[in-house]
Amino acid sequence: MKQLLYNQLTERKRVGRKSFTVLIDPDKVDANKIDRLVSISMEANVDYLFVGGSLVISNNLDECIKQIKASCNIPVILFPGAPSQVSKYADALLYLSLISGRNPELLIGQHVISAPFVKNSGLEIMPTGYMVIDGGAPTTVSYISNASPIPSDKNEIAMCTAMAGEMLGMKLIYMDSGSGAKRPVPETMIEKVATHIEAPLIVGGGITDPEKAYRNCRAGADIIVVGNAIEKDDSLIKEMSAAIHSVPVIA
Ligand code: 1GP
């Protein structure tokens, strides 16, 4: 299996280089918006683009990714809300198992059904332990997944879940309080998880200001994902990127 991007991520983690990811929801962008987001992202040295959403209602995933790839070389990683959200035009796919929940369909069921299709896509597959953390109010992901999120004050549950996911072979851990969450993942929880796993740690959901992104990185997040706040104000891309990239690397 291809490991190009994953090797890059682990190398970045090894030297303490933090990454900034802009999340693009194909339902919320048109061609002009994609062009704008891509051009600002290139200028701001965004490291990765995630494409996906819990609900992808429109049928323009391929077109959206083709347009992005035509105008930039930032790696595009699929962040699928459903097995149908696979596009061969992306570079890689977060192969998500919802390890914080107890819904067998999202732990393994949908993976079994889509396995041949995913394998034939030729995409780099990144096995990802996906942990939904309570963000203060129901989010699309917490509702759609039909699974309870981890309470935001239960750091030990988050730690044990991430450790179990890593020992089961997951190569990335993603802590997400859901798009537009009122409360992003607390730093104490990020720190607890980060100190007990070796896999690169992705954190997202409800991050609206660069200071919070910076503090998350200092707490141990390796990759910060921002979607909702950027949809509202894309000038944030530059500030977020600068804050995340200002975290000192390991000397
Ligand atoms: C959601 O982690 C992502 O799955 C990003 O969340 O849209 O709130 O930035 P936001």
CSV table of C-alpha atoms and ligand atoms in Angstrom, one decimal:
chain,number,residue,atom,x,y,z
A,1,MET,CA,0.0,0.0,0.0
A,2,LYS,CA,1.1,3.6,-0.8
A,3,GLN,CA,2.5,5.5,2.2
A,4,LEU,CA,3.8,8.6,0.7
A,5,LEU,CA,1.8,11.2,2.6
A,6,TYR,CA,1.7,9.2,5.8
A,7,ASN,CA,5.5,9.0,5.8
A,8,GLN,CA,5.6,12.8,5.3
A,9,LEU,CA,3.2,13.2,8.3
A,10,THR,CA,5.3,11.0,10.6
A,11,GLU,CA,8.4,12.8,9.6
A,12,ARG,CA,6.8,16.1,10.4
A,13,LYS,CA,5.7,14.8,13.7
A,14,ARG,CA,9.2,13.5,14.4
A,15,VAL,CA,10.7,17.0,14.0
A,16,GLY,CA,7.7,18.7,15.7
A,17,ARG,CA,6.5,20.5,12.6
A,18,LYS,CA,2.8,21.2,13.0
A,19,SER,CA,0.4,21.1,10.0
A,20,PHE,CA,-2.5,23.2,9.1
A,21,THR,CA,-5.4,21.7,7.2
A,22,VAL,CA,-8.3,23.5,5.6
A,23,LEU,CA,-11.5,21.5,5.4
A,24,ILE,CA,-13.6,22.0,2.3
A,25,ASP,CA,-17.2,20.7,2.4
A,26,PRO,CA,-18.2,20.1,-1.3
A,27,ASP,CA,-21.8,21.1,-0.3
A,28,LYS,CA,-20.8,24.5,0.8
A,29,VAL,CA,-18.6,25.7,-2.1
A,30,ASP,CA,-19.1,26.7,-5.7
A,31,ALA,CA,-16.4,26.9,-8.4
A,32,ASN,CA,-15.6,30.5,-7.5
A,33,LYS,CA,-15.3,29.8,-3.8
A,34,ILE,CA,-13.0,26.8,-4.5
A,35,ASP,CA,-10.7,29.0,-6.6
A,36,ARG,CA,-10.6,31.6,-3.8
A,37,LEU,CA,-9.9,29.1,-1.0
A,38,VAL,CA,-7.2,27.4,-3.0
A,39,SER,CA,-5.5,30.6,-3.9
A,40,ILE,CA,-5.5,31.8,-0.3
A,41,SER,CA,-4.4,28.4,0.9
A,42,MET,CA,-1.4,28.4,-1.4
A,43,GLU,CA,-0.4,31.9,-0.4
A,44,ALA,CA,-0.8,30.9,3.3
A,45,ASN,CA,1.3,27.7,3.0
A,46,VAL,CA,-1.6,25.5,4.0
A,47,ASP,CA,-0.2,21.9,4.4
A,48,TYR,CA,-3.2,19.8,3.5
A,49,LEU,CA,-6.7,20.1,2.2
A,50,PHE,CA,-9.4,17.8,3.6
A,51,VAL,CA,-12.5,17.3,1.4
A,52,GLY,CA,-15.7,15.9,2.8
A,53,GLY,CA,-18.5,16.3,5.2
A,54,SER,CA,-21.0,14.3,7.3
A,55,LEU,CA,-23.6,14.9,4.6
A,56,VAL,CA,-22.5,15.3,1.0
A,57,ILE,CA,-25.8,16.2,-0.6
A,58,SER,CA,-24.5,17.5,-3.9
A,59,ASN,CA,-22.9,15.2,-6.4
A,60,ASN,CA,-19.9,17.2,-7.2
A,61,LEU,CA,-17.1,15.5,-5.2
A,62,ASP,CA,-15.1,14.5,-8.3
A,63,GLU,CA,-15.5,17.9,-9.9
A,64,CYS,CA,-14.6,19.7,-6.7
A,65,ILE,CA,-11.4,17.7,-6.3
A,66,LYS,CA,-10.4,18.0,-10.0
A,67,GLN,CA,-10.8,21.8,-9.7
A,68,ILE,CA,-8.6,21.9,-6.7
A,69,LYS,CA,-5.9,19.6,-8.2
A,70,ALA,CA,-5.9,21.7,-11.4
A,71,SER,CA,-4.8,24.8,-9.6
A,72,CYS,CA,-2.6,23.7,-6.7
A,73,ASN,CA,-0.2,21.1,-5.4
A,74,ILE,CA,-1.4,21.0,-1.8
A,75,PRO,CA,-2.2,17.3,-1.1
A,76,VAL,CA,-6.0,16.6,-1.0
A,77,ILE,CA,-7.1,14.0,1.5
A,78,LEU,CA,-10.6,12.7,1.6
A,79,PHE,CA,-12.4,13.0,4.9
A,80,PRO,CA,-15.5,10.9,4.1
A,81,GLY,CA,-18.8,11.0,5.9
A,82,ALA,CA,-20.0,8.0,4.0
A,83,PRO,CA,-18.5,5.2,1.9
A,84,SER,CA,-19.8,6.9,-1.2
A,85,GLN,CA,-17.5,9.8,-0.7
A,86,VAL,CA,-14.5,8.3,-2.4
A,87,SER,CA,-12.9,10.0,-5.4
A,88,LYS,CA,-9.9,8.7,-7.3
A,89,TYR,CA,-8.8,12.2,-8.0
A,90,ALA,CA,-7.7,12.8,-4.4
A,91,ASP,CA,-4.3,11.9,-3.1
A,92,ALA,CA,-5.3,9.9,0.0
A,93,LEU,CA,-8.3,8.8,2.1
A,94,LEU,CA,-8.8,8.9,5.9
A,95,TYR,CA,-10.1,5.4,6.4
A,96,LEU,CA,-12.1,6.3,9.5
A,97,SER,CA,-13.3,3.9,12.1
A,98,LEU,CA,-15.4,5.6,14.8
A,99,ILE,CA,-13.6,4.1,17.8
A,100,SER,CA,-15.3,6.5,20.3
A,101,GLY,CA,-18.7,5.1,19.5
A,102,ARG,CA,-20.4,1.7,19.7
A,103,ASN,CA,-22.1,1.7,16.4
A,104,PRO,CA,-20.8,-1.4,14.6
A,105,GLU,CA,-21.6,0.0,11.2
A,106,LEU,CA,-19.1,2.9,11.6
A,107,LEU,CA,-16.6,0.7,13.4
A,108,ILE,CA,-16.3,-1.9,10.7
A,109,GLY,CA,-19.7,-2.6,8.9
A,110,GLN,CA,-19.5,0.1,6.1
A,111,HIS,CA,-15.8,-0.7,5.6
A,112,VAL,CA,-16.6,-4.3,4.8
A,113,ILE,CA,-19.1,-3.2,2.2
A,114,SER,CA,-16.9,-0.6,0.6
A,115,ALA,CA,-13.5,-2.4,0.9
A,116,PRO,CA,-13.1,-3.6,-2.8
A,117,PHE,CA,-14.1,-0.2,-4.1
A,118,VAL,CA,-11.8,1.6,-1.7
A,119,LYS,CA,-8.9,-0.6,-2.5
A,120,ASN,CA,-9.4,-0.3,-6.3
A,121,SER,CA,-9.5,3.5,-6.0
A,122,GLY,CA,-5.7,3.6,-6.0
A,123,LEU,CA,-5.8,6.1,-3.2
A,124,GLU,CA,-3.3,6.1,-0.3
A,125,ILE,CA,-5.3,4.7,2.5
A,126,MET,CA,-4.7,6.1,6.0
A,127,PRO,CA,-6.3,4.0,8.7
A,128,THR,CA,-7.6,6.5,11.2
A,129,GLY,CA,-9.1,6.1,14.7
A,130,TYR,CA,-11.8,8.7,14.7
A,131,MET,CA,-12.9,10.0,18.1
A,132,VAL,CA,-15.9,12.3,18.5
A,133,ILE,CA,-15.6,14.4,21.6
A,134,ASP,CA,-18.7,16.2,23.1
A,135,GLY,CA,-18.7,19.7,21.8
A,136,GLY,CA,-21.4,21.2,24.0
A,137,ALA,CA,-24.3,20.6,21.7
A,138,PRO,CA,-25.3,17.9,19.1
A,139,THR,CA,-23.3,18.3,15.9
A,140,THR,CA,-24.0,16.7,12.5
A,141,VAL,CA,-21.5,14.0,13.2
A,142,SER,CA,-22.8,13.2,16.6
A,143,TYR,CA,-26.3,13.0,15.3
A,144,ILE,CA,-25.5,11.1,12.1
A,145,SER,CA,-23.2,8.6,13.8
A,146,ASN,CA,-25.9,7.5,16.2
A,147,ALA,CA,-23.2,7.1,18.8
A,148,SER,CA,-22.4,8.9,22.0
A,149,PRO,CA,-19.4,11.2,21.9
A,150,ILE,CA,-16.8,11.0,24.6
A,151,PRO,CA,-17.6,13.5,27.4
A,152,SER,CA,-15.3,16.4,27.2
A,153,ASP,CA,-14.1,16.1,30.8
A,154,LYS,CA,-13.3,12.3,30.5
A,155,ASN,CA,-9.6,12.6,29.5
A,156,GLU,CA,-8.9,9.0,30.6
A,157,ILE,CA,-11.6,7.6,28.3
A,158,ALA,CA,-10.1,9.6,25.4
A,159,MET,CA,-6.6,8.4,26.3
A,160,CYS,CA,-7.6,4.7,26.5
A,161,THR,CA,-9.6,4.9,23.3
A,162,ALA,CA,-6.7,6.4,21.4
A,163,MET,CA,-4.3,3.9,22.9
A,164,ALA,CA,-6.6,1.0,21.9
A,165,GLY,CA,-7.0,2.4,18.4
A,166,GLU,CA,-3.3,2.7,18.0
A,167,MET,CA,-2.6,-0.8,19.2
A,168,LEU,CA,-5.3,-2.1,16.8
A,169,GLY,CA,-3.2,-0.7,14.0
A,170,MET,CA,-4.7,2.8,13.4
A,171,LYS,CA,-2.0,5.0,11.9
A,172,LEU,CA,-3.6,8.3,12.8
A,173,ILE,CA,-5.9,9.5,15.6
A,174,TYR,CA,-8.5,12.2,14.9
A,175,MET,CA,-10.1,14.0,17.8
A,176,ASP,CA,-13.1,15.9,16.5
A,177,SER,CA,-15.8,17.8,18.5
A,178,GLY,CA,-17.8,18.1,15.2
A,179,SER,CA,-18.1,20.9,12.7
A,180,GLY,CA,-19.1,24.2,14.3
A,181,ALA,CA,-18.9,22.7,17.8
A,182,LYS,CA,-19.6,25.2,20.5
A,183,ARG,CA,-16.7,23.9,22.5
A,184,PRO,CA,-13.6,22.6,20.8
A,185,VAL,CA,-11.6,19.7,22.2
A,186,PRO,CA,-10.1,20.8,25.5
A,187,GLU,CA,-6.3,21.1,25.6
A,188,THR,CA,-6.0,18.9,28.7
A,189,MET,CA,-7.6,16.1,26.8
A,190,ILE,CA,-5.3,16.7,23.8
A,191,GLU,CA,-2.3,16.6,26.1
A,192,LYS,CA,-3.4,13.4,27.8
A,193,VAL,CA,-4.0,11.6,24.4
A,194,ALA,CA,-0.8,13.0,22.8
A,195,THR,CA,1.5,11.8,25.6
A,196,HIS,CA,0.2,8.2,25.3
A,197,ILE,CA,0.3,7.6,21.5
A,198,GLU,CA,2.9,7.8,18.8
A,199,ALA,CA,0.6,8.2,15.9
A,200,PRO,CA,0.2,11.7,14.5
A,201,LEU,CA,-2.8,13.4,16.2
A,202,ILE,CA,-5.4,15.4,14.2
A,203,VAL,CA,-7.6,17.8,16.1
A,204,GLY,CA,-10.6,19.7,14.8
A,205,GLY,CA,-14.1,20.9,15.4
A,206,GLY,CA,-15.1,24.4,16.6
A,207,ILE,CA,-11.6,26.0,16.3
A,208,THR,CA,-12.3,29.6,15.5
A,209,ASP,CA,-9.2,31.5,16.6
A,210,PRO,CA,-5.5,31.2,15.8
A,211,GLU,CA,-4.6,31.3,19.5
A,212,LYS,CA,-6.6,28.2,20.2
A,213,ALA,CA,-5.0,26.5,17.2
A,214,TYR,CA,-1.6,27.4,18.6
A,215,ARG,CA,-2.4,26.1,22.1
A,216,ASN,CA,-3.8,22.9,20.7
A,217,CYS,CA,-0.4,22.3,18.9
A,218,ARG,CA,1.5,23.1,22.1
A,219,ALA,CA,-0.7,20.5,23.9
A,220,GLY,CA,0.3,17.9,21.3
A,221,ALA,CA,-1.9,18.1,18.3
A,222,ASP,CA,0.1,17.5,15.1
A,223,ILE,CA,-2.5,18.6,12.5
A,224,ILE,CA,-5.2,21.2,13.1
A,225,VAL,CA,-8.3,21.1,10.9
A,226,VAL,CA,-10.5,24.2,10.4
A,227,GLY,CA,-13.6,24.3,8.2
A,228,ASN,CA,-16.6,26.2,9.6
A,229,ALA,CA,-14.8,29.3,10.7
A,230,ILE,CA,-13.1,29.6,7.3
A,231,GLU,CA,-16.4,29.2,5.5
A,232,LYS,CA,-17.5,32.3,7.4
A,233,ASP,CA,-14.3,34.3,7.0
A,234,ASP,CA,-11.6,33.0,4.7
A,235,SER,CA,-9.1,35.7,5.8
A,236,LEU,CA,-8.6,33.4,8.9
A,237,ILE,CA,-6.6,31.0,6.7
A,238,LYS,CA,-3.5,33.2,6.8
A,239,GLU,CA,-3.7,33.9,10.5
A,240,MET,CA,-4.4,30.2,11.4
A,241,SER,CA,-1.6,29.0,9.2
A,242,ALA,CA,0.9,31.6,10.7
A,243,ALA,CA,-0.1,30.6,14.3
A,244,ILE,CA,0.3,26.9,13.7
A,245,HIS,CA,3.6,27.2,11.8
A,246,SER,CA,5.0,29.5,14.6
A,247,VAL,CA,5.0,26.6,17.0
A,248,PRO,CA,8.7,25.9,17.6
A,249,VAL,CA,10.1,22.8,16.0
A,250,ILE,CA,12.2,20.3,18.0
A,251,ALA,CA,15.8,21.6,17.9
B,1,1GP,C1,-15.1,18.8,11.5
B,1,1GP,O1,-12.9,18.8,12.4
B,1,1GP,C2,-13.7,19.3,11.4
B,1,1GP,O2,-15.2,17.5,11.3
B,1,1GP,C3,-13.6,20.8,11.4
B,1,1GP,O3,-14.6,21.4,12.3
B,1,1GP,O4,-15.8,22.9,10.8
B,1,1GP,O5,-15.8,23.3,13.2
B,1,1GP,O6,-13.8,23.8,11.8
B,1,1GP,P1,-15.0,22.9,12.0
